[in-house]
Short mmCIF file of C-alpha atoms and ligand atoms in Angstrom, two decimals:
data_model
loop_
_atom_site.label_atom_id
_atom_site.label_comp_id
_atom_site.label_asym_id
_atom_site.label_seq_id
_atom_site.Cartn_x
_atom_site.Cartn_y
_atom_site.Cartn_z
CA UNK L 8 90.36 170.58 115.86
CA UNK L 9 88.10 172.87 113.63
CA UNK L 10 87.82 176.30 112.90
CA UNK L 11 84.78 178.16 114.37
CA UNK L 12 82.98 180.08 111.90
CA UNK L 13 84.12 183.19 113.22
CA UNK L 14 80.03 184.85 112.78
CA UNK L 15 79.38 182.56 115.96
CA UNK L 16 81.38 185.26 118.23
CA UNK L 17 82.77 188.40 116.56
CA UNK L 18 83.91 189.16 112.97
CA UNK L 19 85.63 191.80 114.41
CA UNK L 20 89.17 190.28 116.09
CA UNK L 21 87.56 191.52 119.80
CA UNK L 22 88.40 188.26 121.65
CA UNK L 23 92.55 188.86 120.42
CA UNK L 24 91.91 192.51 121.37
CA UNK L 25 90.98 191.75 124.68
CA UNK L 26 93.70 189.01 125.29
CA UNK L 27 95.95 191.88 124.49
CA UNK L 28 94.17 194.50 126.45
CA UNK L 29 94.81 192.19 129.42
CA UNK L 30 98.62 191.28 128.70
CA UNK L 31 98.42 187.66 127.30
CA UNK L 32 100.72 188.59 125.15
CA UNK L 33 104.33 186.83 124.01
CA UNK L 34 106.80 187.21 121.22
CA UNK L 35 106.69 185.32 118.03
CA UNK L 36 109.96 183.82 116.59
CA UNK L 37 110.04 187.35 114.71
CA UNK L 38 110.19 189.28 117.77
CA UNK L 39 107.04 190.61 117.42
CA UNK L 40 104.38 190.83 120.09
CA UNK L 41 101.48 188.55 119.78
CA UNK L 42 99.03 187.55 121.44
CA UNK L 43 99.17 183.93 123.41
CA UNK L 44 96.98 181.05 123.02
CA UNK L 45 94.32 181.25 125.08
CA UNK L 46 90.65 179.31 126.02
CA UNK L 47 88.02 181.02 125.75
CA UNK L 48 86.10 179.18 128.28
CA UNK L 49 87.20 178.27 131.93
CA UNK L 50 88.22 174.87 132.97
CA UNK L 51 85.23 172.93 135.30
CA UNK L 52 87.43 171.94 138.73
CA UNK L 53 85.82 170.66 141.42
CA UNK L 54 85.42 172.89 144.18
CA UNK L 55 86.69 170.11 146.61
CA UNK L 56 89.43 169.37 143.90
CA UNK L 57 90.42 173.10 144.34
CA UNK L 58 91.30 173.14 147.80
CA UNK L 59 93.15 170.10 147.42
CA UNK L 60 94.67 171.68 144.99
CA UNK L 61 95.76 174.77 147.53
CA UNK L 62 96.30 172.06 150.75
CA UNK L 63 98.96 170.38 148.45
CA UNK L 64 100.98 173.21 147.70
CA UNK L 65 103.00 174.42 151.41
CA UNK L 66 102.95 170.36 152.03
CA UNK L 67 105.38 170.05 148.69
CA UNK L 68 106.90 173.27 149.59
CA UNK L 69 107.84 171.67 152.87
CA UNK L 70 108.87 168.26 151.16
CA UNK L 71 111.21 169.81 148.76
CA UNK L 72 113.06 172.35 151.29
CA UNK L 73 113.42 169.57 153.39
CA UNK L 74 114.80 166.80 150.10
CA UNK L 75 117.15 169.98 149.34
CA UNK L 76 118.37 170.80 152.81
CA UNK L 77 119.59 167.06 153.21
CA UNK L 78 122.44 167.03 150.71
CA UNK L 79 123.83 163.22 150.93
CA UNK L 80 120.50 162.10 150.14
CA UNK L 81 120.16 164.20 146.86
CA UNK L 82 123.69 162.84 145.71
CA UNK L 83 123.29 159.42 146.49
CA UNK L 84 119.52 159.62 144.36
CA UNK L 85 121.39 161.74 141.30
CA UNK L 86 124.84 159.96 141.42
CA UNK L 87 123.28 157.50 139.29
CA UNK L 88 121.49 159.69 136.90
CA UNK L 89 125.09 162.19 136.69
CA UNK L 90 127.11 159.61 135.15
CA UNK L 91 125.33 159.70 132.33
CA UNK L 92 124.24 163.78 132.35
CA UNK L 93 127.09 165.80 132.28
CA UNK L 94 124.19 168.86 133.05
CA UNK L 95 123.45 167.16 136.34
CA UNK L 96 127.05 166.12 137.05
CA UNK L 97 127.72 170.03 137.03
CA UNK L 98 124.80 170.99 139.48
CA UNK L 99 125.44 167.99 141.76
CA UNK L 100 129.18 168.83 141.60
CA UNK L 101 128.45 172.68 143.25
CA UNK L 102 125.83 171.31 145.36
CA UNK L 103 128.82 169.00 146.72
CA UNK L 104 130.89 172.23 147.26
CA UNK L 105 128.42 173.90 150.04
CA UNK L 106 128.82 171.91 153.36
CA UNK L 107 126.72 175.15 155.10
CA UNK L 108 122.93 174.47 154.94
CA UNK L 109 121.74 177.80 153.00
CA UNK L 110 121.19 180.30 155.58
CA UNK L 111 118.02 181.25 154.29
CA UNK L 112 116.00 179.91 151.13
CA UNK L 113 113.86 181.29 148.53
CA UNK L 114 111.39 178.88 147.00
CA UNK L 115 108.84 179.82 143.70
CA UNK L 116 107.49 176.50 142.67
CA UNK L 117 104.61 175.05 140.84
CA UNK L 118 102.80 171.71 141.43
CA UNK L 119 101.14 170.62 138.13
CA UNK L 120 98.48 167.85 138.16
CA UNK L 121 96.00 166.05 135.89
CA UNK L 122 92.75 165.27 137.50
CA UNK L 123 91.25 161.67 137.63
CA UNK L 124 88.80 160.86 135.14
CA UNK L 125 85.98 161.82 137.82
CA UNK L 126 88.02 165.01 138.62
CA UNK L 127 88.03 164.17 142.31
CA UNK L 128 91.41 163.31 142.60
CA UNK L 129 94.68 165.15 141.64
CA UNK L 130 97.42 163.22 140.08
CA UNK L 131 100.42 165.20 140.03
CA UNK L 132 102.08 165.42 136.69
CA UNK L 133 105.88 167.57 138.15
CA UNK L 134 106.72 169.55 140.86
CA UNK L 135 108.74 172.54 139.17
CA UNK L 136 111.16 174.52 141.31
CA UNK L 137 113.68 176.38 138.51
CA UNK L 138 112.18 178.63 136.60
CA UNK L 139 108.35 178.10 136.64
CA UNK L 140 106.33 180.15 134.51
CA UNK L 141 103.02 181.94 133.77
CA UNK L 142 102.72 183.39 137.05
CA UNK L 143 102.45 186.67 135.03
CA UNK L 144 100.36 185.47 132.60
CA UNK L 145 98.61 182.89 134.51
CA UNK L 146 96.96 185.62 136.35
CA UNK L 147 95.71 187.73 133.81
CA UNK L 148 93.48 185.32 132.12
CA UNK L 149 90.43 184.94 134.86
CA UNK L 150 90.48 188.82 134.45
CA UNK L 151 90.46 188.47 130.78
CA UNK L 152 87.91 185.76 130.77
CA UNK L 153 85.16 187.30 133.01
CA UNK L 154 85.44 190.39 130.36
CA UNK L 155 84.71 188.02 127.37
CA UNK L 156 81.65 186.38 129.81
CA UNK L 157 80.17 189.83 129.85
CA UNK L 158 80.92 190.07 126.21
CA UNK L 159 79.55 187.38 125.22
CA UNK L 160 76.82 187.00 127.58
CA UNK L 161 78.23 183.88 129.16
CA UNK L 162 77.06 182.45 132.81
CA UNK L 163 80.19 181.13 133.77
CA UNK L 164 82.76 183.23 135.45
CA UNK L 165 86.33 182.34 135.99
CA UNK L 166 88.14 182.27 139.68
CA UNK L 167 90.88 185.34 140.25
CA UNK L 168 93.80 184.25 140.28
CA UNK L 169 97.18 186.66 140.90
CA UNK L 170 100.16 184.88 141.80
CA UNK L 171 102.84 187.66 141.65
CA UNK L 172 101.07 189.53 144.33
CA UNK L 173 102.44 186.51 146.67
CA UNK L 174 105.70 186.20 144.68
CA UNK L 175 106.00 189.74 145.56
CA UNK L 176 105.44 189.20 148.76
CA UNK L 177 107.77 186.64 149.27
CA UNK L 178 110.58 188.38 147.37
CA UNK L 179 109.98 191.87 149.97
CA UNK L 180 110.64 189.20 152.64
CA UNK L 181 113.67 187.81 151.27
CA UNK L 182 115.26 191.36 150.68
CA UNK L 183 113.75 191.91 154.17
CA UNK L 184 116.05 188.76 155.27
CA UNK L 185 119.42 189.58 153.24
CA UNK L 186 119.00 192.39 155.62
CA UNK L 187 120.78 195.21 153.68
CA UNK L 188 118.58 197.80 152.19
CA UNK L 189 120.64 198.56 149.36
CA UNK L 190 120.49 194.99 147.87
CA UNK L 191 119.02 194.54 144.65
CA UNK L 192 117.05 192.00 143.15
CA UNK L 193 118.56 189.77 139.80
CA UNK L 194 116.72 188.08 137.20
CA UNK L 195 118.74 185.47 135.64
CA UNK L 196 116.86 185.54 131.52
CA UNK L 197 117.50 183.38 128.39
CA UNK L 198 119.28 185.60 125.80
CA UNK L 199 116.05 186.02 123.29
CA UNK L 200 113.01 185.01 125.73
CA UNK L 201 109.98 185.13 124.23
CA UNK L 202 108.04 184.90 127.08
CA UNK L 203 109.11 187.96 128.34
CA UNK L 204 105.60 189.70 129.37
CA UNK L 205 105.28 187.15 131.71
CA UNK L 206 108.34 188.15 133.19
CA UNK L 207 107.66 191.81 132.72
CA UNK L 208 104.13 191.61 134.86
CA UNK L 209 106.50 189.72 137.78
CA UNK L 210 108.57 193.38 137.31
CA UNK L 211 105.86 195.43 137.47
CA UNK L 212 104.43 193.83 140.88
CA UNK L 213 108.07 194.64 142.36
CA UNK L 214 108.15 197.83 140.99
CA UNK L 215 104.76 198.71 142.73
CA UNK L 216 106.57 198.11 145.71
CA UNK L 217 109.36 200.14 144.44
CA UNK L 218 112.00 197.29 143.73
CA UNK L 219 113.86 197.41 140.65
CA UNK L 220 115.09 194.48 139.17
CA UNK L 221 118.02 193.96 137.13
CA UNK L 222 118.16 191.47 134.68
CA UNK L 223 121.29 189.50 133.44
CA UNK L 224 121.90 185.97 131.03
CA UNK L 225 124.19 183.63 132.52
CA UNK L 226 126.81 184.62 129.76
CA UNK L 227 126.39 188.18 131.01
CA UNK L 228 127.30 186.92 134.43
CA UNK L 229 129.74 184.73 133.81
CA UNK L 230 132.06 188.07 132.64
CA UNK L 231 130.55 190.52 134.98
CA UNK L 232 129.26 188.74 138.67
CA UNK L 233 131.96 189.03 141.14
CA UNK L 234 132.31 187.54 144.92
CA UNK L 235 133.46 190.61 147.52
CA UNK L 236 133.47 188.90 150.79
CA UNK L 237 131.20 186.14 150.02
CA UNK L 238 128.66 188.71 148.27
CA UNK L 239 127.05 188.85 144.68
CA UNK L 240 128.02 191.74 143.29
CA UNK L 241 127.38 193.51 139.60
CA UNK L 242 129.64 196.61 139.63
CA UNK L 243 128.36 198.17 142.60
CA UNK L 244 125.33 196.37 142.85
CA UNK L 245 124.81 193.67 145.64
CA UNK L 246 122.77 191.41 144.52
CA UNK L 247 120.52 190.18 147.82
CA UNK L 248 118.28 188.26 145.63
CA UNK L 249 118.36 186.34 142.64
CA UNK L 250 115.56 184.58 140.91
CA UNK L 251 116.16 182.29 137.65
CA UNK L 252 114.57 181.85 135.07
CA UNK L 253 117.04 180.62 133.07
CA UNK L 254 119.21 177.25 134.17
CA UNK L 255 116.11 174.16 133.13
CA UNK L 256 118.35 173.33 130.37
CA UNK L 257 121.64 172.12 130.00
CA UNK L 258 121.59 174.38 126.90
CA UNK L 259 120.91 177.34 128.81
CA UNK L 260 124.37 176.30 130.45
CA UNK L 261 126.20 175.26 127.40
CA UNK L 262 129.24 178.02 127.66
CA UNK L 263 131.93 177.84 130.17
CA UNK L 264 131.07 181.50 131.02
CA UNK L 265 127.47 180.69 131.82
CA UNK L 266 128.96 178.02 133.58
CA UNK L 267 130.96 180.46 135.39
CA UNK L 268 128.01 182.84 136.36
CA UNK L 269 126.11 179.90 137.57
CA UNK L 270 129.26 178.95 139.82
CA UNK L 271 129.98 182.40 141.02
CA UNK L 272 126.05 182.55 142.32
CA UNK L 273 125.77 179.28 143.77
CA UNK L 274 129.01 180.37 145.66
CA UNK L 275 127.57 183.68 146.87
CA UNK L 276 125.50 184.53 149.60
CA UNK L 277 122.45 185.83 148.02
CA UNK L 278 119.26 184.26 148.10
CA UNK L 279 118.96 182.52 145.10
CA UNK L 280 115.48 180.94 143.77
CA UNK L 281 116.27 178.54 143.56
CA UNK L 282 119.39 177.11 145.35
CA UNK L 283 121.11 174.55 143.57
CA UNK L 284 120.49 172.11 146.08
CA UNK L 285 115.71 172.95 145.40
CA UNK L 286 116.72 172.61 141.74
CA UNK L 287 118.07 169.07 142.41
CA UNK L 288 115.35 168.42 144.86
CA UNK L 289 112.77 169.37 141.56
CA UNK L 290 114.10 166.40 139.58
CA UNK L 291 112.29 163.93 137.89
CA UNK L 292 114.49 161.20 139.10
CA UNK L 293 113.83 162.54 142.78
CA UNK L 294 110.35 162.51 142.50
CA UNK L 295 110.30 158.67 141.69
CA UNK L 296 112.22 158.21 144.79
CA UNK L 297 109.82 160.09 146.80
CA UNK L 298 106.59 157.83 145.55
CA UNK L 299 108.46 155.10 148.25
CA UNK L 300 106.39 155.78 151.81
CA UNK L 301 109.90 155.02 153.33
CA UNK L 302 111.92 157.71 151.86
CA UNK L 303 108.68 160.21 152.03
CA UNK L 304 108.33 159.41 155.51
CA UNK L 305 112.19 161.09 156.04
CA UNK L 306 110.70 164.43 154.90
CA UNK L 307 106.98 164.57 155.68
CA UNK L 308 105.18 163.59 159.18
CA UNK L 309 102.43 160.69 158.58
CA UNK L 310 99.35 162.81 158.06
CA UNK L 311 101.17 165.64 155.49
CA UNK L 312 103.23 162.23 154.00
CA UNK L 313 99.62 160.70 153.44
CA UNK L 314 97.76 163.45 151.72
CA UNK L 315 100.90 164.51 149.40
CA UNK L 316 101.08 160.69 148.72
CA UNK L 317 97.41 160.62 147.29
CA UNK L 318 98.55 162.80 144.08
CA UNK L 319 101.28 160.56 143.85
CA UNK L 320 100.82 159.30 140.51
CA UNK L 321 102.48 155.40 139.71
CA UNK L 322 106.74 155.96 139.29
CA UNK L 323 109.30 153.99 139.12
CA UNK L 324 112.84 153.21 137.64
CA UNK L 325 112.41 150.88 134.63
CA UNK L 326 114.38 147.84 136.51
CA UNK L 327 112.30 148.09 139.61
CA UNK L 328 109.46 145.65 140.52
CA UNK L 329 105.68 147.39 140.01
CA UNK L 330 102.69 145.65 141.17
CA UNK L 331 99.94 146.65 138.47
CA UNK L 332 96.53 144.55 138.07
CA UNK L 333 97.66 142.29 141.23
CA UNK L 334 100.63 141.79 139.05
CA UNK L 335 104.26 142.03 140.15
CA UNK L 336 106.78 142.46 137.51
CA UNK L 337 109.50 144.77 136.61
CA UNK L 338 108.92 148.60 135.47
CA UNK L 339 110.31 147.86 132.18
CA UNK L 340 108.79 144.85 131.13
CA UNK L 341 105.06 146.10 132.76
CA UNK L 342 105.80 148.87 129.91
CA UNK L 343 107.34 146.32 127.48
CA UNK L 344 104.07 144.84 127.59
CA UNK L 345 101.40 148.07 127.76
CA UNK L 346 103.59 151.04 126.54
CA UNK L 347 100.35 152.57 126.17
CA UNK L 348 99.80 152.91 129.69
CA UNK L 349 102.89 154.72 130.58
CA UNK L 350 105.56 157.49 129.89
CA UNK L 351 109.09 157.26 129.93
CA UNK L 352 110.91 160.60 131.19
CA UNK L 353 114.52 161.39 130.72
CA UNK L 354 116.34 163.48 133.59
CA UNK L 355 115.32 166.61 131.31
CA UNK L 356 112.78 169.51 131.86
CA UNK L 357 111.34 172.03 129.57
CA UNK L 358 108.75 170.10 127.29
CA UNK L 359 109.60 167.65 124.93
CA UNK L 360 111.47 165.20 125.78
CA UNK L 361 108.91 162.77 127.09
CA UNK L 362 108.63 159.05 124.68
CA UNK L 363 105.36 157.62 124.39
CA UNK L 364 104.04 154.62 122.42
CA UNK L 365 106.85 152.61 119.72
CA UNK L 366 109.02 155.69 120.60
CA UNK L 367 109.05 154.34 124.32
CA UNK L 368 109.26 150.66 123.35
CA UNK L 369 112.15 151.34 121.05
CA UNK L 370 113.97 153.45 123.55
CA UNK L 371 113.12 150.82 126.26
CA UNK L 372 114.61 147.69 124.06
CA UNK L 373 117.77 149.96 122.97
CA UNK L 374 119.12 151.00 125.83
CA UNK L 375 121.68 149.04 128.80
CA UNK L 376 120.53 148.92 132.39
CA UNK L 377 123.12 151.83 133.02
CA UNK L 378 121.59 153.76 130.42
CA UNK L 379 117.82 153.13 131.40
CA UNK L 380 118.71 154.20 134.97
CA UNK L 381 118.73 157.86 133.98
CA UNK L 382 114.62 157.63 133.06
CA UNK L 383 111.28 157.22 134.71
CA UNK L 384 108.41 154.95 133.78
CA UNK L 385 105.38 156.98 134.46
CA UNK L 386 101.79 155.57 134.38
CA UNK L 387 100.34 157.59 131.44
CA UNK L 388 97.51 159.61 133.31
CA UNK L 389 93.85 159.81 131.22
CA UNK L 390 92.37 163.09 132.61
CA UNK L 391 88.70 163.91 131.53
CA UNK L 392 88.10 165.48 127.65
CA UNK L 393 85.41 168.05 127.26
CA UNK L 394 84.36 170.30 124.51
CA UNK L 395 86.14 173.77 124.30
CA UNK L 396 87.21 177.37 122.57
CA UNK L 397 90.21 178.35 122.00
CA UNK L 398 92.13 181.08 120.48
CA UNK L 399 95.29 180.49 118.67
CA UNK L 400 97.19 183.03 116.69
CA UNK L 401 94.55 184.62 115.88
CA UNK L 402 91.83 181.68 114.54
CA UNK L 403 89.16 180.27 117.10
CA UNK L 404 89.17 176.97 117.20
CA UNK L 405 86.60 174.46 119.07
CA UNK L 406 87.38 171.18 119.68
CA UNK L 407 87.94 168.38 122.75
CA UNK L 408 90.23 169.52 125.41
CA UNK L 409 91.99 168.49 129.04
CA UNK L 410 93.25 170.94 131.21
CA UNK L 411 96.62 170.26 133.63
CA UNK L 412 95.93 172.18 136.84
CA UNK L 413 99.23 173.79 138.40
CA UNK L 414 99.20 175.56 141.90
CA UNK L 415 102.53 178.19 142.98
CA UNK L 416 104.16 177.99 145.95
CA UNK L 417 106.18 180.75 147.67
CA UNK L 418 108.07 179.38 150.71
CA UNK L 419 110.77 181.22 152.78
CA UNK L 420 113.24 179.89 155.47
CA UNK L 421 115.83 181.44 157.77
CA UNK L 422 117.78 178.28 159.35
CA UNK L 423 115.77 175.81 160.42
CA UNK L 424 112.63 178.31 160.75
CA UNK L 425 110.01 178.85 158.31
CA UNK L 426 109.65 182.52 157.54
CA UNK L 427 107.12 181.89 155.18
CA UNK L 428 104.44 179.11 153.08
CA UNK L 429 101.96 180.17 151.05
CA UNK L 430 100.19 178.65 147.98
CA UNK L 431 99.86 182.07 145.92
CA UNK L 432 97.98 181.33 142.85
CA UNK L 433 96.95 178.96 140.11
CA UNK L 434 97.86 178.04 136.88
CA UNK L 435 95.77 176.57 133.90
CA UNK L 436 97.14 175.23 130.43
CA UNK L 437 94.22 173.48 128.26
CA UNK L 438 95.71 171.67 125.32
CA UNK L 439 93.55 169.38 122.46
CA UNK L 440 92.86 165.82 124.01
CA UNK L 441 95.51 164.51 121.34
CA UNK L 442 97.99 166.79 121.86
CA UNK L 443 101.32 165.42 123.84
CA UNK L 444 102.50 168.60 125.42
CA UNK L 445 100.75 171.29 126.76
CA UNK L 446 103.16 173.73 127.47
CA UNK L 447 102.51 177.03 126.03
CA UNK L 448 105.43 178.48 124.11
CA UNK L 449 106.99 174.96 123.36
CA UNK L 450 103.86 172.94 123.15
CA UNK L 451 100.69 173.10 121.98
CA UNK L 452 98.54 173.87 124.98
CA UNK L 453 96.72 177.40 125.49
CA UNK L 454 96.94 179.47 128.89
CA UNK L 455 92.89 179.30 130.57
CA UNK L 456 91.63 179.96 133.89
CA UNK L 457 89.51 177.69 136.54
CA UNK L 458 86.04 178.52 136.35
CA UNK L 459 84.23 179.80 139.79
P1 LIG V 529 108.58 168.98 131.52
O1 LIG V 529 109.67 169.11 132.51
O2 LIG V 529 109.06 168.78 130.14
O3 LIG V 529 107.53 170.04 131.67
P2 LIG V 529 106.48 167.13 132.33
O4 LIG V 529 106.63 165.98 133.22
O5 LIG V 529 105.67 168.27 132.86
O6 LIG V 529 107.91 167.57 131.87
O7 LIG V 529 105.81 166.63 130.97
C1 LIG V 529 105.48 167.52 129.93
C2 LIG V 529 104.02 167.34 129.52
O8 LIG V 529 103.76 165.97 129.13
C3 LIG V 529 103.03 167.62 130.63
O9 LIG V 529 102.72 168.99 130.69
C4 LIG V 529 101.84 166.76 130.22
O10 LIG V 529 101.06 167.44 129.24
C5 LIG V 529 102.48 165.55 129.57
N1 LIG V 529 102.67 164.47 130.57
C6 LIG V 529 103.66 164.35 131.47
N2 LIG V 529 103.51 163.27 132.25
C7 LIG V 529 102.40 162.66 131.83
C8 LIG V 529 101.71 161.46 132.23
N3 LIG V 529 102.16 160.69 133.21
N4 LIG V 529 100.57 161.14 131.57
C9 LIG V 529 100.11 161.90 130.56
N5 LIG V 529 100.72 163.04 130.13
C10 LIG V 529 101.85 163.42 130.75
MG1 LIG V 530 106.00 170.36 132.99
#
């Protein structure tokens, strides 16, 4: 990665001014408002690749609402995976509890995929559905790019992009469904969040549409949530929706009162995005199941099973047979062999905690067959490098970049019915070609847009 000589573009800090201007903004570890890494250039996606992209999204919608609404299945896939994650023990132990399918369900997720080296195909990377971000952000940047095009006196121009509006939409229609107009919407936070304007932009769409949101850590609830009648309530407050953003970690849940607030929503009516049961269905362990066409073929008809099956990327438990190069062998000793060629995933979100390379092998060789059930083997994915700009804290840098292409999802159901399915927006995170992680806060990646 070098630094570009700053005379190239501006001495004059205008490309952080604008980032600002346009809300691409987080806080440091002092508190303080910055400004978040961001491209300055769009991301080249394939026009056909883009509307796969947005064809994908209400088909995984529609898988994992339909993965989450069958409850023995989820607890015979996680059973395994719980005996040895106390975290997922606890969620599969309150997902247990509820023999009522959810009388209505609010879905927020994000897709993310790597393209092929060609960029015709998508290769999905996760399907996130606790607690995805940037759909605050995310927005903001084609807005912010297209002002540094004119700026600059760039040709490209980057694709809008506003995925709240939809969120927004989708969280009117679930107050709409609680059906009683003085409900209130909740925000489940992290206690110190630093990606808070993200958050804040989410607010500010709601507020347009004159919702106020209130926002609480599971701590807070764990003293202060109460159950009146099957209801969420905060003092007076009934609490018709609540969205997390809080609850990917088993940190976030380490306290037995934020263990308590967790318990006393999943117990409540309100219409909680997401339910226990979509968090379980958003599992790493349960997407590997859902790469077999027989288990797919329980929650998708043939034609939606067959295009959501063409991002599949290669997944399996480390002690199951893979065929790869005409080869069949087991998972493990496929990796044993190549552990360049793949990934190994514990049952743990948030960034991270992915082992490549010796780290893999070693973890692969150290652990028993009970152990290694808990992880994936993923086939590493290669997407394409190209040269780029970016902006980090402050410095421009230029260097080779890929880009991992995630697309929101807002789904709503009443029963058995579909109230609503809409892919609502994109997301872009550009990271240097030998970085490992590309989210933004906890990686190294930088927020960017898709170019038009
Ligand atoms: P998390 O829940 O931690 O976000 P992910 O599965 O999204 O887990 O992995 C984190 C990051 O690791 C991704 O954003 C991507 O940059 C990289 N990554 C994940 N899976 C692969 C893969 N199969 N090949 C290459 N990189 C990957
Ligand atoms: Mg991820």
């Amino acid at each position: 990665m070098n630094t570009v000589d700053r005379t190239e573009f501006e001495r004059d800090g205008a490309a952080e001014q604008l980032a600002a201007l346009h809300g691409l903004l987080q806080l440091d570890a002092a508190g303080q408002l910055q400004h978040c890494p961001v491209m300055l250039t769009p991301a080249p996606l394939r026009a056909d690749t883009f509307a796969e992209l947005e064809a994908l999204t209400p088909l995984y919608s529609t898988l994992a609402h339909r993965v989450a609404s069958s409850g023995a299945f989820l607890i015979d896939a996680l059973s395994g995976v719980a005996e040895s994650d106390a975290y997922i023990e606890f969620l599969l132990g309150l997902a247990r509890e509820r023999h009522d399918a959810a009388p209505a369900r609010l879905s927020i997720t994000r897709s993310d995929y790597f393209t092929s080296a060609d960029g015709r195909l998508l290769r999905q990377v996760e399907l996130n559905t606790i607690a995805a971000s940037y759909l605050g952000l995310g927005g903001r940047v084609a807005d912010f790019h297209n002002a540094w095009a004119t700026r600059t006196g760039a040709s490209w121009r980057a694709r809008l992009n506003a995925p709240t509006v939809g969120v927004a939409d989708a969280f009117e229609a679930a107050l709409a469904a609680y059906g009683v107009p003085s409900g209130r919407v909740l925000f489940v936070v992290l206690p110190g969040e630093r990606n808070i304007v993200d958050q804040r932009l989410l607010e500010l769409e709601l507020a347009a549409r004159g919702i106020n949101v209130l926002r609480r850590t599971f701590d807070e609830l764990g003293e202060q949530a109460r159950l009146h009648g099957g209801e969420l309530f905060l003092g007076d407050e009934r609490i018709a929706v609540t969205y997390l953003r809080a609850g990917l970690l088993a940190a976030d849940l380490a306290s037995e009162s934020a263990r308590r607030g967790w318990r006393t929503i999943a117990r409540s009516s309100t219409i909680a995005a997401p339910d226990i049961p979509l968090m379980l269905a958003g599992t790493k362990k349960v997407q590997q199941l859902l790469t077999d066409r027989r288990v797919l073929s329980r929650f998708l008809p043939p034609e939606d099973a067959t295009r959501v099956a063409r991002s599949f990327a290669l997944l399996a438990a480390p002690d199951d047979p893979i065929t790869i190069d005409g080869r069949e062998q087991l998972a493990l000793d496929a990796a044993l062999e190549r552990p360049d060629r793949f990934v190994l995933k514990p049952q743990r979100e948030g960034g991270g905690n992915n082992l490549y390379d010796h780290e893999l092998t070693r973890a692969l060789r150290s652990m028993s067959r009970a152990e290694r059930s808990a992880y994936i083997l993923m086939e590493r994915l290669e997407p394409p490098a190209r040269p780029a700009v970016g902006l980090r804290a402050g410095a421009m840098w230029r260097g080779e970049v890929v880009s991992e292409f995630g697309h929101y999802g807002a789904l709503l159901t009443r029963g058995e019915r579909i109230v609503l399915n809409r892919g609502v927006g994109y997301l872009v995170r550009t990271k240097a070609v030998d970085a490992r992680e590309g989210g933004i806060c906890s990686g190294a990646g930088h927020l960017d847009s898709v170019e038009a």
